[in-house]
Each structure stands twice: as C-alpha cells, then as structure tokens.
Amino acid sequence: ESAKVTDMHLAQARAERDIDGRIRALRNARAFVGDDDEREAMVLRLLARALQDRGRKHGAATSEGRRDLAEAAGLFEESDAFAAAGEAFLELDDRDRAAMAFSKGGLVERVEEVLAEQEREQSRTRRLEDRFRDYELFMQGGQREEALEALEACVEAAERKGDYRRLLSDLRGRVLAQHRLPLDIGGKSVLLVGRFPLVLGRDGEAGLPVRGPSVSREHAEIRWDEEAQRYLIADRDSRNGTKLAGVDLGGVVALPPSARIDLGDSCRIDASVVAGESTPILRLEVKTGIDRGKLAVAAPGAIPLAACTAAASSAADGSQPSASAPASSTALVPSGAASASVRFERGRPQLGAPSGTLLRLNGAQVAGPVQLIRGDRVEVGTLSIVVEEG
C-alpha cells in the first residue's frame, strides 16, 4: 500500500510545473517510502534537487534561499550523494561541511581543493581585517594618505567591496590637495593658502576666489619673490584692471606692508604683510563686494596658527595688524597654540605642533603631524578649530 501511495506522489511531482507543488509532492512521497524501499535514496535526491532549484531561485543571500539550500545539502548527504552534498555546502560557503562530505565520498582531490581555498579565504580575511585596522588607526592619528592606501588594499582584498568602496570614495572627497585649507576659528572663516602665485578672481580654484560684476575669472595675482623675500602683485590682463592704493597697476609691483587692492570697481581687498617665523605672512580681507568679509592668510612656507587667530580676531574687531608685529605674537592666541603651524606638502595641509603641545583630532589625542581633511575638529592647547566642509 505504501509503495502505491509513493508512486502516486512521485507521479504528481513529475506532473507539477510549480516548484512549490513539486516539493510538496516529493515530501509526501518521502513520508510514505519505506526504509527498505530501494527508491528511498532516489526520493531524497529528487527532493534535494527541487529544494536546491528553489533555493537558487531565491538566492543564497536570502533566508529562504539559505534554508532550502541547507536542507538540500543535508538530503544529499543522507542519500549518500556526497559529491552533490559537498557542492551544495559550498553554495552556502560552508567549506568545513563540504570537505567532510567530499571526504565521505572518497573525493580526495576535491577535499584538498576545498581546504586550499579555505586557507586562501582565511588568509584574505586576515589581510582584510589587518588593513582595515590600519585604516582606522591611520584615520585616528591623522595619517590620511596612509589611510587611503589601507582602504585601497581593503577594496582589493574584499570579496564584497561595496562598503569599502563607499568609505574610500568618502575619504577621497574629504582630502584637501589644492594648497588651500578652509578653517573655522571661533566662528570666523579663515582660508589658508600655501601656493604662489596666489590668484585673485572668480575662478573657484583661485587662491582667493572673489566675485563681483567687475571681477574677471583670473583678475590679478600675488607672487612670492624668494630672493627679495617680498610679495609682488600684478594684473592678469583683467577686463576692468587692478589698482593698488588707487593707482592702476602698470606691471609687477612690490606689495607694501599695508595696501588696498581694487579689482575693477566692485571688489576691494585690504592686504597686509606681517613678520613670520621663516617668511612674511600675507593677510587678505575682502572689504567690499559679494564676498565681503572673506579672509585669507597665505605664505610660501609654514603658516603659524597664531597668524590665523590674530587675523580672525582683528577682522572681527575691524583693526589692522601692525607690519612690525610678528604673526606669531601670542597676545591673541589661546594657550598652547602659539607655536603650532600649517604647511602644505604636495598641496595637502599638515598641522604640526612642538612636542608637549596637547593636540586632539576629533576628540582623540594624537602626536602629530596631522593631515587635515574636511570635517576635522582639532584642539591645539585651548584653541579649537574646524576644517570647513566647503
């Protein structure tokens, strides 16, 4: 009687076009097939194949798919179809059980292949974990170029690369590499510039971007004369001309310690030069026009944070720095920040401070130097600065 019922359910399974219906019929056949029925292994394998087909349709990444694939692997193993069982376990990334199934079937070469692949995978996982740990440490310590290299290694090592690629893209987008560093110091925006000639104009990539009806894309430039240790200014064939202290520029002119620069008639910039530790420090403040209040501090070498805090303070109260006053004067500088400075290496801003200076990056104490990127929050002594996102 059981044999007839089994035959009926097997016939129903063959007739079923719907995978769920076929699985139901095969489950019924399994329930009635006797332990001594030579067809038991066949029924188990047919059910395993049907479950495997449905599991693949759902996908091994889904809970439904994994459930079906796991049951299929177990049924193959139960029916002594060890090769099929091993392959099914591999679909579930269960190499240990796959190796055991192949071993039961005497498939020595497949066992060796699985174990070798398992060792490669474990090595790849260890390498990935090590490099991601390196990335986290480099990020925390301010070594952003090294962090980029570590993330690139993670992308290369990872089987699922999406998350690492997103982290890499985000970090690349935050890296500053144009010799410019936009800081927020006490609520005042200060742009640090370390490349000369420093272009003044509408171009967003200019050293100091400024806008106005009379301002050309690249209106004027300030140069650094290394031999004479002074700044020079020249017009860049602008449409509306450049004036220094109300006089049209006829060529390259030395920039005095304190000067007014007019880009056409819609943008005035006050320039001042103060003594620095190694080179004079140039301060530029936009006084009229669309970008009124914009402030930049520039130098061809290291830019002391003292120069930035002093510029922000004097811009806030409307005072002008004295040409004889050193940029590193500590009168307006919070404790611990007087000797800290920023220099640009391959366009990337590096913040350094003497040994013993308390330096925190995003809440964690670091030894420095620190490569600053967009969004960084830095504490140097009692001075707090933020690298602006824009």
Tab-separated table of C-alpha atoms in Angstrom:
chain	number	residue	atom	x	y	z
A	1	GLU	CA	0.000	0.000	0.000
A	2	SER	CA	2.821	2.465	0.930
A	3	ALA	CA	4.555	1.727	-2.358
A	4	LYS	CA	1.412	2.643	-4.305
A	5	VAL	CA	0.999	5.910	-2.393
A	6	THR	CA	4.655	6.680	-3.008
A	7	ASP	CA	4.183	6.025	-6.734
A	8	MET	CA	1.154	8.335	-6.766
A	9	HIS	CA	3.075	11.215	-5.160
A	10	LEU	CA	6.073	10.701	-7.447
A	11	ALA	CA	3.777	10.840	-10.473
A	12	GLN	CA	2.211	14.015	-9.102
A	13	ALA	CA	5.693	15.521	-8.613
A	14	ARG	CA	6.610	14.754	-12.237
A	15	ALA	CA	3.401	16.408	-13.433
A	16	GLU	CA	3.813	19.543	-11.303
A	17	ARG	CA	5.177	22.584	-13.104
A	18	ASP	CA	5.128	24.730	-9.981
A	19	ILE	CA	8.258	24.224	-7.879
A	20	ASP	CA	6.362	24.560	-4.593
A	21	GLY	CA	3.833	21.948	-5.711
A	22	ARG	CA	6.616	19.593	-6.781
A	23	ILE	CA	8.318	19.940	-3.394
A	24	ARG	CA	5.047	19.196	-1.575
A	25	ALA	CA	4.506	16.075	-3.658
A	26	LEU	CA	8.069	14.880	-3.055
A	27	ARG	CA	7.745	15.478	0.687
A	28	ASN	CA	4.620	13.328	0.646
A	29	ALA	CA	6.466	10.646	-1.305
A	30	ARG	CA	9.264	10.694	1.271
A	31	ALA	CA	6.738	10.286	4.081
A	32	PHE	CA	5.396	7.058	2.559
A	33	VAL	CA	8.506	5.473	1.097
A	34	GLY	CA	9.645	2.588	3.254
A	35	ASP	CA	13.077	2.273	4.820
A	36	ASP	CA	13.546	-0.938	2.883
A	37	ASP	CA	12.337	0.599	-0.377
A	38	GLU	CA	15.232	0.853	-2.820
A	39	ARG	CA	13.678	4.079	-4.069
A	40	GLU	CA	14.284	5.927	-0.777
A	41	ALA	CA	17.629	7.395	-1.902
A	42	MET	CA	16.075	8.424	-5.234
A	43	VAL	CA	13.205	10.246	-3.485
A	44	LEU	CA	15.628	12.046	-1.173
A	45	ARG	CA	17.765	13.149	-4.113
A	46	LEU	CA	14.767	14.330	-6.132
A	47	LEU	CA	13.569	16.363	-3.151
A	48	ALA	CA	17.086	17.713	-2.645
A	49	ARG	CA	17.280	18.813	-6.311
A	50	ALA	CA	13.900	20.539	-6.106
A	51	LEU	CA	14.859	22.358	-2.902
A	52	GLN	CA	18.192	23.318	-4.445
A	53	ASP	CA	16.440	24.755	-7.504
A	54	ARG	CA	14.105	26.810	-5.326
A	55	GLY	CA	16.956	27.922	-3.077
A	56	ARG	CA	18.967	29.129	-6.063
A	57	LYS	CA	15.927	30.986	-7.330
A	58	HIS	CA	15.621	32.849	-4.022
A	59	GLY	CA	19.386	33.292	-3.798
A	60	ALA	CA	21.856	32.202	-1.141
A	61	ALA	CA	21.845	35.739	0.294
A	62	THR	CA	18.198	35.392	1.403
A	63	SER	CA	16.981	33.494	4.448
A	64	GLU	CA	14.542	31.484	2.304
A	65	GLY	CA	17.256	30.555	-0.161
A	66	ARG	CA	19.726	29.504	2.518
A	67	ARG	CA	17.092	27.420	4.290
A	68	ASP	CA	16.280	25.475	1.121
A	69	LEU	CA	19.941	25.044	0.158
A	70	ALA	CA	20.852	23.817	3.646
A	71	GLU	CA	18.050	21.239	3.612
A	72	ALA	CA	19.072	20.131	0.122
A	73	ALA	CA	22.687	19.624	1.225
A	74	GLY	CA	21.545	17.536	4.190
A	75	LEU	CA	19.312	15.368	1.996
A	76	PHE	CA	22.106	14.745	-0.498
A	77	GLU	CA	24.331	13.678	2.377
A	78	GLU	CA	21.614	11.451	3.848
A	79	SER	CA	21.181	9.732	0.491
A	80	ASP	CA	24.946	9.166	0.144
A	81	ALA	CA	25.176	11.606	-2.784
A	82	PHE	CA	28.348	13.023	-1.236
A	83	ALA	CA	29.625	14.887	-4.302
A	84	ALA	CA	26.309	16.745	-4.666
A	85	ALA	CA	26.228	17.359	-0.901
A	86	GLY	CA	29.719	18.873	-0.959
A	87	GLU	CA	28.852	21.208	-3.833
A	88	ALA	CA	25.641	22.236	-2.059
A	89	PHE	CA	27.544	23.073	1.125
A	90	LEU	CA	29.944	25.180	-0.963
A	91	GLU	CA	26.985	27.200	-2.221
A	92	LEU	CA	26.388	28.048	1.449
A	93	ASP	CA	30.106	28.928	1.941
A	94	ASP	CA	30.300	26.085	4.470
A	95	ARG	CA	33.695	24.714	3.463
A	96	ASP	CA	34.120	22.593	6.588
A	97	ARG	CA	30.987	20.523	5.904
A	98	ALA	CA	31.779	20.474	2.186
A	99	ALA	CA	35.200	18.957	2.912
A	100	MET	CA	33.589	16.383	5.224
A	101	ALA	CA	31.048	15.401	2.555
A	102	PHE	CA	33.729	15.033	-0.125
A	103	SER	CA	35.830	13.018	2.322
A	104	LYS	CA	32.928	10.629	2.996
A	105	GLY	CA	32.631	10.123	-0.742
A	106	GLY	CA	36.352	9.433	-1.110
A	107	LEU	CA	36.816	12.525	-3.279
A	108	VAL	CA	40.354	13.307	-2.098
A	109	GLU	CA	41.168	15.895	-4.775
A	110	ARG	CA	38.019	17.882	-4.009
A	111	VAL	CA	38.845	17.773	-0.290
A	112	GLU	CA	42.305	19.199	-0.995
A	113	GLU	CA	40.874	21.875	-3.289
A	114	VAL	CA	38.321	22.966	-0.683
A	115	LEU	CA	40.897	23.075	2.120
A	116	ALA	CA	43.307	25.070	-0.060
A	117	GLU	CA	40.569	27.551	-0.956
A	118	GLN	CA	39.599	27.752	2.711
A	119	GLU	CA	43.189	28.630	3.625
A	120	ARG	CA	43.292	31.282	0.893
A	121	GLU	CA	40.000	32.724	2.137
A	122	GLN	CA	41.206	32.791	5.734
A	123	SER	CA	44.423	34.495	4.635
A	124	ARG	CA	42.415	37.030	2.622
A	125	THR	CA	40.151	37.652	5.621
A	126	ARG	CA	43.131	38.173	7.938
A	127	ARG	CA	44.708	40.558	5.443
A	128	LEU	CA	41.439	42.460	5.100
A	129	GLU	CA	41.000	42.726	8.865
A	130	ASP	CA	44.601	43.883	9.314
A	131	ARG	CA	44.345	46.548	6.618
A	132	PHE	CA	41.013	47.830	7.915
A	133	ARG	CA	42.505	48.071	11.392
A	134	ASP	CA	45.390	50.030	9.832
A	135	TYR	CA	42.863	52.360	8.173
A	136	GLU	CA	41.142	53.060	11.490
A	137	LEU	CA	44.446	53.746	13.260
A	138	PHE	CA	45.727	55.987	10.465
A	139	MET	CA	42.465	57.946	10.404
A	140	GLN	CA	42.527	58.442	14.152
A	141	GLY	CA	46.175	59.532	14.067
A	142	GLY	CA	45.730	61.976	11.177
A	143	GLN	CA	47.757	59.981	8.616
A	144	ARG	CA	45.225	60.260	5.826
A	145	GLU	CA	47.405	59.268	2.857
A	146	GLU	CA	48.258	56.044	4.663
A	147	ALA	CA	44.548	55.602	5.473
A	148	LEU	CA	43.748	55.903	1.760
A	149	GLU	CA	46.340	53.258	0.909
A	150	ALA	CA	44.913	50.941	3.577
A	151	LEU	CA	41.379	51.365	2.215
A	152	GLU	CA	42.560	50.715	-1.333
A	153	ALA	CA	44.084	47.467	-0.057
A	154	CYS	CA	40.744	46.622	1.604
A	155	VAL	CA	38.899	47.120	-1.689
A	156	GLU	CA	41.386	44.840	-3.416
A	157	ALA	CA	41.171	42.128	-0.736
A	158	ALA	CA	37.426	42.184	-0.041
A	159	GLU	CA	35.083	39.812	-1.824
A	160	ARG	CA	32.185	42.195	-1.161
A	161	LYS	CA	33.715	45.551	-1.997
A	162	GLY	CA	30.726	47.906	-1.714
A	163	ASP	CA	31.208	49.206	1.840
A	164	TYR	CA	34.946	49.674	1.382
A	165	ARG	CA	34.464	51.484	-1.909
A	166	ARG	CA	31.998	53.858	-0.245
A	167	LEU	CA	34.461	54.572	2.571
A	168	LEU	CA	37.227	55.136	0.032
A	169	SER	CA	35.084	57.479	-2.064
A	170	ASP	CA	34.069	59.448	1.038
A	171	LEU	CA	37.667	59.827	2.220
A	172	ARG	CA	38.888	60.879	-1.223
A	173	GLY	CA	36.153	63.514	-1.268
A	174	ARG	CA	37.321	64.892	2.085
A	175	VAL	CA	41.012	65.111	1.202
A	176	LEU	CA	42.301	68.634	0.542
A	177	ALA	CA	45.050	68.754	-2.090
A	178	GLN	CA	44.925	72.245	-3.636
A	179	HIS	CA	47.225	74.141	-1.228
A	180	ARG	CA	44.134	75.580	0.468
A	181	LEU	CA	42.695	74.946	3.920
A	182	PRO	CA	39.330	76.469	4.938
A	183	LEU	CA	39.172	76.820	8.728
A	184	ASP	CA	36.553	77.964	11.182
A	185	ILE	CA	38.317	79.727	14.050
A	186	GLY	CA	35.947	80.933	16.719
A	187	GLY	CA	33.105	81.256	14.231
A	188	LYS	CA	35.224	83.181	11.701
A	189	SER	CA	36.131	81.562	8.376
A	190	VAL	CA	39.819	81.827	7.505
A	191	LEU	CA	41.267	80.410	4.287
A	192	LEU	CA	44.898	79.294	4.491
A	193	VAL	CA	46.759	79.339	1.169
A	194	GLY	CA	50.192	77.880	0.529
A	195	ARG	CA	50.685	78.229	-3.226
A	196	PHE	CA	52.033	81.138	-5.264
A	197	PRO	CA	51.251	82.883	-7.460
A	198	LEU	CA	48.072	83.390	-5.472
A	199	VAL	CA	45.354	84.212	-7.982
A	200	LEU	CA	42.528	86.628	-7.150
A	201	GLY	CA	39.397	86.162	-9.245
A	202	ARG	CA	36.046	84.491	-9.845
A	203	ASP	CA	37.530	81.078	-10.595
A	204	GLY	CA	36.540	78.655	-7.860
A	205	GLU	CA	40.071	77.201	-7.990
A	206	ALA	CA	41.719	80.604	-7.464
A	207	GLY	CA	43.871	81.083	-4.393
A	208	LEU	CA	41.284	83.559	-3.107
A	209	PRO	CA	38.010	83.236	-5.030
A	210	VAL	CA	36.116	86.554	-5.076
A	211	ARG	CA	33.042	87.574	-7.052
A	212	GLY	CA	31.751	90.831	-8.425
A	213	PRO	CA	30.457	92.393	-11.660
A	214	SER	CA	33.873	93.865	-12.437
A	215	VAL	CA	35.932	90.839	-11.369
A	216	SER	CA	37.488	88.635	-14.046
A	217	ARG	CA	37.874	84.883	-13.746
A	218	GLU	CA	41.597	85.315	-13.094
A	219	HIS	CA	41.849	89.004	-12.314
A	220	ALA	CA	45.183	89.541	-10.548
A	221	GLU	CA	47.919	87.556	-8.862
A	222	ILE	CA	50.212	87.925	-5.887
A	223	ARG	CA	53.668	86.417	-6.320
A	224	TRP	CA	56.365	85.493	-3.839
A	225	ASP	CA	59.876	86.780	-4.595
A	226	GLU	CA	62.112	84.263	-2.837
A	227	GLU	CA	65.324	86.189	-3.420
A	228	ALA	CA	63.980	89.517	-2.146
A	229	GLN	CA	61.715	87.872	0.452
A	230	ARG	CA	58.749	90.008	-0.537
A	231	TYR	CA	55.340	89.789	-2.184
A	232	LEU	CA	54.605	91.216	-5.626
A	233	ILE	CA	51.284	91.964	-7.298
A	234	ALA	CA	50.355	92.036	-10.977
A	235	ASP	CA	47.224	92.268	-13.086
A	236	ARG	CA	46.386	89.218	-15.237
A	237	ASP	CA	45.037	91.115	-18.257
A	238	SER	CA	41.718	91.597	-16.497
A	239	ARG	CA	38.811	93.291	-18.219
A	240	ASN	CA	38.467	96.120	-15.668
A	241	GLY	CA	42.013	96.437	-14.367
A	242	THR	CA	43.599	96.276	-10.926
A	243	LYS	CA	44.516	99.182	-8.680
A	244	LEU	CA	46.952	99.323	-5.784
A	245	ALA	CA	46.299	102.208	-3.381
A	246	GLY	CA	44.069	103.771	-6.045
A	247	VAL	CA	46.696	103.614	-8.799
A	248	ASP	CA	46.360	101.374	-11.860
A	249	LEU	CA	48.929	98.603	-11.948
A	250	GLY	CA	51.236	99.081	-14.906
A	251	GLY	CA	53.301	95.968	-14.308
A	252	VAL	CA	54.636	93.904	-11.448
A	253	VAL	CA	54.707	95.975	-8.249
A	254	ALA	CA	56.046	95.183	-4.774
A	255	LEU	CA	53.258	94.811	-2.239
A	256	PRO	CA	53.740	97.244	0.661
A	257	PRO	CA	53.164	96.161	4.289
A	258	SER	CA	49.656	97.576	4.132
A	259	ALA	CA	47.739	98.173	0.925
A	260	ARG	CA	44.347	98.435	-0.714
A	261	ILE	CA	43.721	96.331	-3.812
A	262	ASP	CA	40.780	97.108	-6.120
A	263	LEU	CA	39.606	94.521	-8.650
A	264	GLY	CA	37.680	96.768	-11.008
A	265	ASP	CA	35.203	98.880	-9.084
A	266	SER	CA	33.170	96.163	-7.325
A	267	CYS	CA	35.686	94.389	-5.086
A	268	ARG	CA	38.171	95.860	-2.637
A	269	ILE	CA	40.700	93.751	-0.769
A	270	ASP	CA	42.837	95.007	2.100
A	271	ALA	CA	46.272	93.391	2.149
A	272	SER	CA	48.811	93.408	4.945
A	273	VAL	CA	52.173	91.735	5.399
A	274	VAL	CA	53.476	90.825	8.843
A	275	ALA	CA	56.654	89.168	10.003
A	276	GLY	CA	56.635	85.395	10.192
A	277	GLU	CA	58.934	82.764	11.646
A	278	SER	CA	60.601	81.928	8.326
A	279	THR	CA	58.786	84.027	5.716
A	280	PRO	CA	56.477	87.050	5.925
A	281	ILE	CA	52.792	86.261	6.293
A	282	LEU	CA	50.265	87.734	3.870
A	283	ARG	CA	46.791	88.585	5.089
A	284	LEU	CA	43.950	89.394	2.664
A	285	GLU	CA	40.500	90.588	3.709
A	286	VAL	CA	37.688	91.278	1.242
A	287	LYS	CA	36.134	94.604	2.269
A	288	THR	CA	33.505	95.151	-0.444
A	289	GLY	CA	31.565	93.062	-2.926
A	290	ILE	CA	29.651	89.806	-2.825
A	291	ASP	CA	32.308	88.087	-0.694
A	292	ARG	CA	32.733	90.884	1.808
A	293	GLY	CA	34.322	89.590	5.000
A	294	LYS	CA	36.196	86.705	3.354
A	295	LEU	CA	39.603	86.314	4.944
A	296	ALA	CA	42.763	84.575	3.753
A	297	VAL	CA	46.176	84.046	5.305
A	298	ALA	CA	48.970	82.928	2.984
A	299	ALA	CA	52.674	82.146	2.989
A	300	PRO	CA	55.052	80.066	0.856
A	301	GLY	CA	56.190	78.133	3.932
A	302	ALA	CA	54.700	77.281	7.290
A	303	ILE	CA	51.685	79.357	8.352
A	304	PRO	CA	51.552	79.824	12.147
A	305	LEU	CA	48.145	79.289	13.708
A	306	ALA	CA	48.908	82.488	15.594
A	307	ALA	CA	48.677	84.393	12.306
A	308	CYS	CA	45.268	82.859	11.639
A	309	THR	CA	43.846	83.561	15.091
A	310	ALA	CA	45.220	87.103	15.032
A	311	ALA	CA	43.714	87.685	11.580
A	312	ALA	CA	40.351	86.322	12.702
A	313	SER	CA	40.391	88.498	15.825
A	314	SER	CA	41.401	91.694	14.034
A	315	ALA	CA	38.852	91.040	11.272
A	316	ALA	CA	36.179	90.652	13.916
A	317	ASP	CA	37.012	93.960	15.619
A	318	GLY	CA	37.987	95.827	12.457
A	319	SER	CA	41.598	96.501	13.471
A	320	GLN	CA	44.635	96.239	11.223
A	321	PRO	CA	47.749	94.277	12.210
A	322	SER	CA	50.992	96.168	12.549
A	323	ALA	CA	53.578	95.355	9.926
A	324	SER	CA	56.210	95.098	12.631
A	325	ALA	CA	54.145	92.797	14.838
A	326	PRO	CA	55.189	89.170	14.338
A	327	ALA	CA	52.483	86.836	13.098
A	328	SER	CA	53.322	84.510	15.944
A	329	SER	CA	52.534	87.083	18.615
A	330	THR	CA	50.792	85.255	21.442
A	331	ALA	CA	48.700	88.182	22.590
A	332	LEU	CA	45.566	86.898	20.878
A	333	VAL	CA	46.472	83.214	20.733
A	334	PRO	CA	44.891	80.639	23.070
A	335	SER	CA	47.289	78.763	25.332
A	336	GLY	CA	49.346	76.032	23.670
A	337	ALA	CA	48.680	77.100	20.077
A	338	ALA	CA	51.336	79.802	19.693
A	339	SER	CA	53.955	77.581	18.042
A	340	ALA	CA	51.639	75.312	16.035
A	341	SER	CA	51.638	75.805	12.280
A	342	VAL	CA	50.284	74.502	8.993
A	343	ARG	CA	52.412	73.701	5.993
A	344	PHE	CA	51.375	72.214	2.669
A	345	GLU	CA	53.026	69.069	1.342
A	346	ARG	CA	52.031	68.210	-2.235
A	347	GLY	CA	49.074	70.511	-1.678
A	348	ARG	CA	47.907	68.688	1.446
A	349	PRO	CA	47.694	70.651	4.713
A	350	GLN	CA	49.785	69.273	7.564
A	351	LEU	CA	49.264	70.606	11.085
A	352	GLY	CA	52.274	70.346	13.346
A	353	ALA	CA	52.922	71.335	16.934
A	354	PRO	CA	56.011	71.098	19.162
A	355	SER	CA	56.445	68.135	21.463
A	356	GLY	CA	54.450	68.610	24.630
A	357	THR	CA	51.636	70.546	22.953
A	358	LEU	CA	48.224	68.999	23.576
A	359	LEU	CA	46.819	68.075	20.177
A	360	ARG	CA	43.430	66.421	19.760
A	361	LEU	CA	41.906	65.271	16.483
A	362	ASN	CA	38.169	64.571	16.519
A	363	GLY	CA	38.301	64.026	20.262
A	364	ALA	CA	41.342	61.710	20.353
A	365	GLN	CA	44.786	62.829	21.487
A	366	VAL	CA	47.404	62.494	18.738
A	367	ALA	CA	51.123	63.095	18.463
A	368	GLY	CA	51.050	64.844	15.081
A	369	PRO	CA	51.740	65.957	12.481
A	370	VAL	CA	48.163	65.682	11.244
A	371	GLN	CA	46.979	65.798	7.642
A	372	LEU	CA	43.788	67.822	7.874
A	373	ILE	CA	40.717	66.899	5.831
A	374	ARG	CA	37.204	68.301	5.525
A	375	GLY	CA	35.147	67.945	8.684
A	376	ASP	CA	38.075	67.575	11.082
A	377	ARG	CA	37.730	69.077	14.551
A	378	VAL	CA	41.053	69.946	16.118
A	379	GLU	CA	42.115	71.197	19.517
A	380	VAL	CA	45.589	72.687	19.871
A	381	GLY	CA	46.047	73.550	23.509
A	382	THR	CA	42.919	75.555	24.294
A	383	LEU	CA	42.363	76.583	20.672
A	384	SER	CA	39.539	74.803	18.823
A	385	ILE	CA	39.387	74.866	15.036
A	386	VAL	CA	37.178	73.125	12.485
A	387	VAL	CA	38.075	72.291	8.899
A	388	GLU	CA	35.108	73.527	6.899
A	389	GLU	CA	33.258	71.148	4.600
A	390	GLY	CA	33.037	73.525	1.651
